[in-house]
Short mmCIF file of C-alpha atoms in Angstrom, two decimals:
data_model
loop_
_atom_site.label_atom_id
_atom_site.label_comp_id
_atom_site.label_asym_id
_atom_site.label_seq_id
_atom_site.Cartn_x
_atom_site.Cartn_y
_atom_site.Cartn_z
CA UNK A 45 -3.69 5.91 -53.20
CA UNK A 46 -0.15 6.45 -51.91
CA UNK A 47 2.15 3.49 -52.63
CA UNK A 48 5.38 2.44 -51.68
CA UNK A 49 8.01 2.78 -54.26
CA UNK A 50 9.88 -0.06 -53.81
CA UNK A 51 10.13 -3.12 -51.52
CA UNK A 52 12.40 -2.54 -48.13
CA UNK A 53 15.19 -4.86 -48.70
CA UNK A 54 15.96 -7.61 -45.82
CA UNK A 55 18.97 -5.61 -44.77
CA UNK A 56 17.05 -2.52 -44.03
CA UNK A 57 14.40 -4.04 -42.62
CA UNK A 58 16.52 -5.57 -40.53
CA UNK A 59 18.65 -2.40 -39.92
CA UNK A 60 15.55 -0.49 -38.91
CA UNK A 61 14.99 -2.93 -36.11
CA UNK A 62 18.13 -3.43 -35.02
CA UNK A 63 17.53 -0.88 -32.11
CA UNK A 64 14.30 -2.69 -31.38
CA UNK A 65 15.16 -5.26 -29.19
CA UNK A 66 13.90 -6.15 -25.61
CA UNK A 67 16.29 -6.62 -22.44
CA UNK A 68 15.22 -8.92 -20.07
CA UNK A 69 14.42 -7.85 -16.35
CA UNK A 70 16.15 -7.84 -13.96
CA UNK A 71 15.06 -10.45 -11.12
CA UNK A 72 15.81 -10.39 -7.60
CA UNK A 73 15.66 -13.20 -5.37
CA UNK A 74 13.30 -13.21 -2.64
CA UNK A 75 15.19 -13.20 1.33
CA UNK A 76 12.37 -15.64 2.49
CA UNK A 77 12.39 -18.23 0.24
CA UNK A 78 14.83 -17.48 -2.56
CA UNK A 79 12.05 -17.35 -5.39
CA UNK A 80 13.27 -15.17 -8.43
CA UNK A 81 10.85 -11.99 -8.68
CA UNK A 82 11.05 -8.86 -10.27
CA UNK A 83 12.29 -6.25 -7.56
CA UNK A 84 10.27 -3.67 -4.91
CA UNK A 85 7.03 -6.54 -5.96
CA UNK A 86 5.40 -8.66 -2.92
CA UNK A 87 6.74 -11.88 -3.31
CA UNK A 88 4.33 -14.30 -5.39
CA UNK A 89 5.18 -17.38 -3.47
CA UNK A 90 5.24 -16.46 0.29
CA UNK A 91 3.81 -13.09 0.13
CA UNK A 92 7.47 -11.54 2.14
CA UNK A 93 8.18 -7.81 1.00
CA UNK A 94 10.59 -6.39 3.31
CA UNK A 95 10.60 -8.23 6.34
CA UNK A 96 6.93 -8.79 7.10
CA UNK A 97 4.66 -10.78 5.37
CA UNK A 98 2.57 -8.64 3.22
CA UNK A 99 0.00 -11.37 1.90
CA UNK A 100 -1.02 -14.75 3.68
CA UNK A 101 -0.39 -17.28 1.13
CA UNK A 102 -2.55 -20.81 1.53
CA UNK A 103 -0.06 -23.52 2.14
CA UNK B 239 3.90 20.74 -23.27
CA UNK B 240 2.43 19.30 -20.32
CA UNK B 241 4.28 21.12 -17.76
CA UNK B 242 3.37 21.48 -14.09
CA UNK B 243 0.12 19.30 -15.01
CA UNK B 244 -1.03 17.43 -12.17
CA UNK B 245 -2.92 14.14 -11.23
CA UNK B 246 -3.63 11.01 -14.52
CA UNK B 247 -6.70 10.85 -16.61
CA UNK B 248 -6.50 7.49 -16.40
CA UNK B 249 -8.14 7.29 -20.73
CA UNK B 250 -11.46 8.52 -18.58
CA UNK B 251 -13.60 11.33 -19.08
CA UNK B 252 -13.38 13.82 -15.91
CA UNK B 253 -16.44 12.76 -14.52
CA UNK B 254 -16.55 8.67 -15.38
CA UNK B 255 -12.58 9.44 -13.55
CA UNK B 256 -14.19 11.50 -10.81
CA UNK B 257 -17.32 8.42 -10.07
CA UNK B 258 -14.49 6.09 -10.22
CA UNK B 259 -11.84 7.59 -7.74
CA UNK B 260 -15.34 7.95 -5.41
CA UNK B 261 -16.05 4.74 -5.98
CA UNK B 262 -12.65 2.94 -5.28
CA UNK B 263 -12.41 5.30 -2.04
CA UNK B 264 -15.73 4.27 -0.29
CA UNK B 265 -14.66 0.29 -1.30
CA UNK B 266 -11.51 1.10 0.38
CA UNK B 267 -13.00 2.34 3.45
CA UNK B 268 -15.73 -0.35 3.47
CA UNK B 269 -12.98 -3.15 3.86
CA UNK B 270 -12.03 -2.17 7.09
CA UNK B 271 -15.14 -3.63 8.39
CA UNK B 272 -15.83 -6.81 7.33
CA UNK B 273 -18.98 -9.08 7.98
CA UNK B 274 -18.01 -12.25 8.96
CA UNK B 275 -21.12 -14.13 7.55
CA UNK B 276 -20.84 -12.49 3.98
CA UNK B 277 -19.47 -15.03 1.44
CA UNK B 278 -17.94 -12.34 -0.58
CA UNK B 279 -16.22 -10.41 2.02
CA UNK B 280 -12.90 -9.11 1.03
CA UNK B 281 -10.02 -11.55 2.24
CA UNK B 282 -7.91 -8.54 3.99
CA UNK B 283 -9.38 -5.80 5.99
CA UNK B 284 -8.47 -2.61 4.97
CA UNK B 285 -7.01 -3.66 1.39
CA UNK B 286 -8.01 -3.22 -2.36
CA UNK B 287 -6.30 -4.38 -5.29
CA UNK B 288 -5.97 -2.27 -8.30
CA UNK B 289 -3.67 -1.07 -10.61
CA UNK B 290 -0.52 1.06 -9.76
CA UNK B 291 -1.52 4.33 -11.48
CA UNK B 292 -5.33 4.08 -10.14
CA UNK B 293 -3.73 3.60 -6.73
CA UNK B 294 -1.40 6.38 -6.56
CA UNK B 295 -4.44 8.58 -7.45
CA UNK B 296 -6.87 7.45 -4.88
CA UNK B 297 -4.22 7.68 -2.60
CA UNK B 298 -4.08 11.81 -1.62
CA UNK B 299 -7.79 11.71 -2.19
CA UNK B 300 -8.23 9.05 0.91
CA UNK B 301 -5.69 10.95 3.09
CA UNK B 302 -7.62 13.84 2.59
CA UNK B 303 -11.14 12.16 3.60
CA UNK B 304 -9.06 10.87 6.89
CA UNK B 305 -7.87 14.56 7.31
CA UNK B 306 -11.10 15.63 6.75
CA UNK B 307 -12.27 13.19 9.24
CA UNK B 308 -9.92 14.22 11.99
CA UNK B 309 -10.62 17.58 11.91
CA UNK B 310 -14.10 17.02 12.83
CA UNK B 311 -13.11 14.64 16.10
CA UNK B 312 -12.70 17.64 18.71
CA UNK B 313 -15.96 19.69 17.72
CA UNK B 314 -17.63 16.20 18.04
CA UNK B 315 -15.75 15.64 21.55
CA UNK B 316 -16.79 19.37 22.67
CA UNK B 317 -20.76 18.79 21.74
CA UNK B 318 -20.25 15.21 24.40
CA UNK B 319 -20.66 17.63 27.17
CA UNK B 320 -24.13 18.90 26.03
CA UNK B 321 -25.38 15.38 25.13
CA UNK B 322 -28.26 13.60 26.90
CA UNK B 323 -28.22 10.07 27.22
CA UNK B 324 -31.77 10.05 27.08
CA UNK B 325 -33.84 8.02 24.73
CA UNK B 326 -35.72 9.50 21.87
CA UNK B 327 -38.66 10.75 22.01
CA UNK B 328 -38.78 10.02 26.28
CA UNK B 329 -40.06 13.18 28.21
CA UNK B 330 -36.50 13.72 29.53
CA UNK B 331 -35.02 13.85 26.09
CA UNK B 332 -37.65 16.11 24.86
CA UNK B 333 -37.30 18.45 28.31
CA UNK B 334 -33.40 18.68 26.92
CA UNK B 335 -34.61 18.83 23.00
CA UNK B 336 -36.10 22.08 24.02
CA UNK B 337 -33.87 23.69 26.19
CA UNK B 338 -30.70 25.44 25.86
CA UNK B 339 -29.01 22.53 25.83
CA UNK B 340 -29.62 21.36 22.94
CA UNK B 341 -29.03 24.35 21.33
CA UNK B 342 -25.22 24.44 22.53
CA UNK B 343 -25.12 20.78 21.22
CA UNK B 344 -26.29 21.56 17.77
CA UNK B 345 -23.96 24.22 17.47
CA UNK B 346 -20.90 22.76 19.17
CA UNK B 347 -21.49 19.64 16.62
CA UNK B 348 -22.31 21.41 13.01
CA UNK B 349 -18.82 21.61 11.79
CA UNK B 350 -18.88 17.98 12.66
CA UNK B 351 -21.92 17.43 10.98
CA UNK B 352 -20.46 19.81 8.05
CA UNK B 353 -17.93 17.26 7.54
CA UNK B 354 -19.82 14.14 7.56
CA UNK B 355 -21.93 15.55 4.52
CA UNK B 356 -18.80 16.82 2.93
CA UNK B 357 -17.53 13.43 2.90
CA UNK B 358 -21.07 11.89 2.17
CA UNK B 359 -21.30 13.81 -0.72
CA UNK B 360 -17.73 12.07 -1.81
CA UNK B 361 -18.42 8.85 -0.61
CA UNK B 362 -22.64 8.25 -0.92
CA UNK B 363 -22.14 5.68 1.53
CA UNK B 364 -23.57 5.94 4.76
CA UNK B 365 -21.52 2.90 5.87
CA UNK B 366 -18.37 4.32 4.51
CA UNK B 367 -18.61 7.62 6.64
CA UNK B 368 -19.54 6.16 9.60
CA UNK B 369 -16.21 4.12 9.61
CA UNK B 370 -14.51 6.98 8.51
CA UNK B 371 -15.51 9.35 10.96
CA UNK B 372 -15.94 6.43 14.14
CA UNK B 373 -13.06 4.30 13.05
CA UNK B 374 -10.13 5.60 10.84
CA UNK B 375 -10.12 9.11 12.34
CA UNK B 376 -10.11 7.42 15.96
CA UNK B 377 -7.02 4.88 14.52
CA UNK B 378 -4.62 7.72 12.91
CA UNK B 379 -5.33 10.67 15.40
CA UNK B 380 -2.11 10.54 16.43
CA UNK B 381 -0.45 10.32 12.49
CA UNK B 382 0.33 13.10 10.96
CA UNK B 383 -0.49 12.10 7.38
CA UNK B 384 0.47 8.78 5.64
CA UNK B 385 -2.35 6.22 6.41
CA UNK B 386 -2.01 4.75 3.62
CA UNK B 387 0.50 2.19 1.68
CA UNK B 388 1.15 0.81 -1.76
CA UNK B 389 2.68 -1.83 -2.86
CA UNK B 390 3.77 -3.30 -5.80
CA UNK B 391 2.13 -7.18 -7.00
CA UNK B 392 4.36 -9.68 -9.44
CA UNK B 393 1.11 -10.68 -11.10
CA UNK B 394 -0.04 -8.68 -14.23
CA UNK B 395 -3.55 -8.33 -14.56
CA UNK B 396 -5.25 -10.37 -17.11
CA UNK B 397 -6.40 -8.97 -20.10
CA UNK B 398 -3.86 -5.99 -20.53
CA UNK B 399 -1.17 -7.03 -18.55
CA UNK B 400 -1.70 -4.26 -16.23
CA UNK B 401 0.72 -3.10 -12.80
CA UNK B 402 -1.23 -4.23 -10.15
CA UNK B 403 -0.14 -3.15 -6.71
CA UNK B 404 -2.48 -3.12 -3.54
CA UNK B 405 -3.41 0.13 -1.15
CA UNK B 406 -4.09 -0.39 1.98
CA UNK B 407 -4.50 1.68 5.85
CA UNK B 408 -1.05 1.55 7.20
CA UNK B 409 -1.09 0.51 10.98
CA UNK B 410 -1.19 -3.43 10.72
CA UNK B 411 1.75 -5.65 8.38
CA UNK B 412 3.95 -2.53 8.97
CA UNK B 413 7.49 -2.85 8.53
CA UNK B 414 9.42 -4.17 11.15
CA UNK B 415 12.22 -1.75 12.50
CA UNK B 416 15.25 -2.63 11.68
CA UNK B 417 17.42 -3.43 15.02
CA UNK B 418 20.76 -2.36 15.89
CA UNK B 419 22.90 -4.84 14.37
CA UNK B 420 23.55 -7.71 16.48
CA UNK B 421 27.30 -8.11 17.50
CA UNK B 422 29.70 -10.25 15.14
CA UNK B 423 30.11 -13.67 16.58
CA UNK B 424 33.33 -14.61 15.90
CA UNK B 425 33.89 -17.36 14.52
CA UNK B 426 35.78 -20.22 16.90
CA UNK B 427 38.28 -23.05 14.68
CA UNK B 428 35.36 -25.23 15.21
CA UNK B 429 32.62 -23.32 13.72
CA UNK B 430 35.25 -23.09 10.81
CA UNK B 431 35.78 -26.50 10.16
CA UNK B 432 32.15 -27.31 10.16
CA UNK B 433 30.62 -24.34 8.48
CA UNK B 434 33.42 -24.60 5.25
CA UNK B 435 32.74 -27.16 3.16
CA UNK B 436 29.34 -25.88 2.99
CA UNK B 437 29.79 -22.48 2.10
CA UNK B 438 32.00 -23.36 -1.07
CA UNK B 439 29.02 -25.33 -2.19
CA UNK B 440 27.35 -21.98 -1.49
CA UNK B 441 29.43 -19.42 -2.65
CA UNK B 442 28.54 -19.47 -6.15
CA UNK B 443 24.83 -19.12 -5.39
CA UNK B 444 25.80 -16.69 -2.49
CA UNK B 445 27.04 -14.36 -5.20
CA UNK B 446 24.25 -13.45 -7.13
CA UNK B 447 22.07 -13.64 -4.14
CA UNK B 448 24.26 -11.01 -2.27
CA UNK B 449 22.85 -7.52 -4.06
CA UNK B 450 19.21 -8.34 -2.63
CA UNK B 451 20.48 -9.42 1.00
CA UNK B 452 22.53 -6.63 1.49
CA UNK B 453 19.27 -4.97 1.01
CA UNK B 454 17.09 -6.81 2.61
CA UNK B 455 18.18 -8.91 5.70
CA UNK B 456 20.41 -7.06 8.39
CA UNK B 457 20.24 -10.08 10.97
CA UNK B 458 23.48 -11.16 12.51
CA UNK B 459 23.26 -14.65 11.12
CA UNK B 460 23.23 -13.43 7.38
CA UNK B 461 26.05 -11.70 7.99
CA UNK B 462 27.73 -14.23 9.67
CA UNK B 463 27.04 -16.10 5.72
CA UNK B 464 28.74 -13.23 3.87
CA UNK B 465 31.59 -13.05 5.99
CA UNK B 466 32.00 -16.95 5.20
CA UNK B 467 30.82 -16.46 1.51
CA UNK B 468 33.34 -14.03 1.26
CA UNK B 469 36.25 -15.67 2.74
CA UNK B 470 35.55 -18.92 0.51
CA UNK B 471 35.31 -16.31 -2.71
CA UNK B 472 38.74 -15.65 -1.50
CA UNK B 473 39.85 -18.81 -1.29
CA UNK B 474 38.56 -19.88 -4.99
CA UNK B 475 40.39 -16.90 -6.14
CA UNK B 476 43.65 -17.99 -4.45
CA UNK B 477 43.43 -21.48 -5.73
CA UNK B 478 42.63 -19.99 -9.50
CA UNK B 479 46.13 -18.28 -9.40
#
């Protein structure tokens, strides 16, 4: 069976995922009621999305 | 290379993805009218949720049914003026079953009829066409295309995190048009004194909120805020120096 030569050192390892790393999103805030959500999504706490309520929310 | 390839497979075989898109379309369809008495009725009329991808595929293929449905409202209209209004099976219904009549009827309606079964044989819901055909095509007659909307949900659905988004008939929760802007109040010495204490408080939270509003709300009093948000940025930056 094929087996690695020799152990990846920490440095490459850690070289190879240097490109690897997540951004966070973006988050807009909601005009309505100023939640943070991510942006062109129905608000999840009033149910706004572009100036009409979308989805009734139980209060 | 995939190019000029249409439509998403959706990881389905073309047949478990053609049941499926049938399937989602006669649920859509079906919400639009809901019995009252049925516990599990859907919350919204004329709404499903699903996931973006699934959406944006059903979506041509519903269009199309409405289309479809459409197209068969004037032969349906034209075969009204053969009608009886006789009951079944009555001698006077049976006097107009065999004359010309109903001949003329039968063949102003068949491309109506046509396009019933064409849809049947998409839906195989007999409850599904009959809104179709009686209710959607009557609602969008006047729409030329786009009856239905999409829209984007923050919650990921459990179990693979998928988009959601929700499709829905267009024609109720539409978007409100925007209004010529209202005109600037200007603001008296009075309004001033009152309104700037508060908007330093606000300015900082004013900033990052002021990429979505620009956006979003075009009413006079928001703008009324930026003006103020953005003559108390002004004055921070003055004091700075």
């Amino acid at each position: 069976m094929a087996v690695p030569k020799r152990k990846i050192s920490r440095t490459r390892g850690r070289k190879r995922r240097s490109h690897n790393a997540v951004t966070p999103i973006k988050l807009q805030f909601c005009p309505q009621c100023g939640t943070a959500k991510p942006s062109h999504v129905i608000c999840p706490n009033c149910g706004h999305y572009q100036g009409r309520t979308l989805v009734e929310t139980e209060d | 290379m995939r190019h000029r390839l249409r439509g998403r497979k959706l990881g389905r075989s073309h047949s478990h993805r053609k049941a499926m898109l049938n399937n989602m379309a006669a649920s859509l369809i079906r919400t639009v009218r809901i019995d009252e008495d049925d516990p599990g009725r859907p919350r919204t009329p004329g709404r499903i949720v699903t996931t973006v991808p699934k959406a944006k595929e059903l979506r041509p293929m519903v269009e199309k049914l409405i289309t479809l449905a459409k197209k068969a409202r004037p032969h349906e209209e034209r075969a009204e003026e053969f009608a009886t209004t006789a009951e079944r099976n009555t001698s006077e219904w049976k006097s107009w079953r065999e004359s010309d009549q109903w001949q003329q009827w039968a063949a102003a309606r068949a491309p109506a009829v046509a396009a019933r079964r064409r849809a049947f044989s998409i839906l195989r819901d007999d409850e599904a066409v009959d809104i179709l055909f009686d209710e959607l095509a009557d609602r969008f007659i006047d729409r030329p295309g786009g009856y239905t909307r999409i829209v984007r949900i923050a919650a990921r659905r459990l179990g693979d995190a998928g988009e959601q988004a929700l499709i829905e008939f267009v024609g109720e929760r539409d978007r409100v048009r925007r209004q010529s802007a209202a005109p600037a109040v200007v603001p008296t010495s009075a309004d001033e004194s009152e309104e700037e204490p508060a908007a330093e408080d606000q300015a900082a939270a004013d900033d990052n909120e002021e990429m979505s509003r620009d956006e979003t709300a075009p009413e006079a009093e928001s703008a009324e805020e930026g003006a103020v948000a953005e003559s108390a940025d002004e004055e921070t930056e003055e004091t700075k120096d």
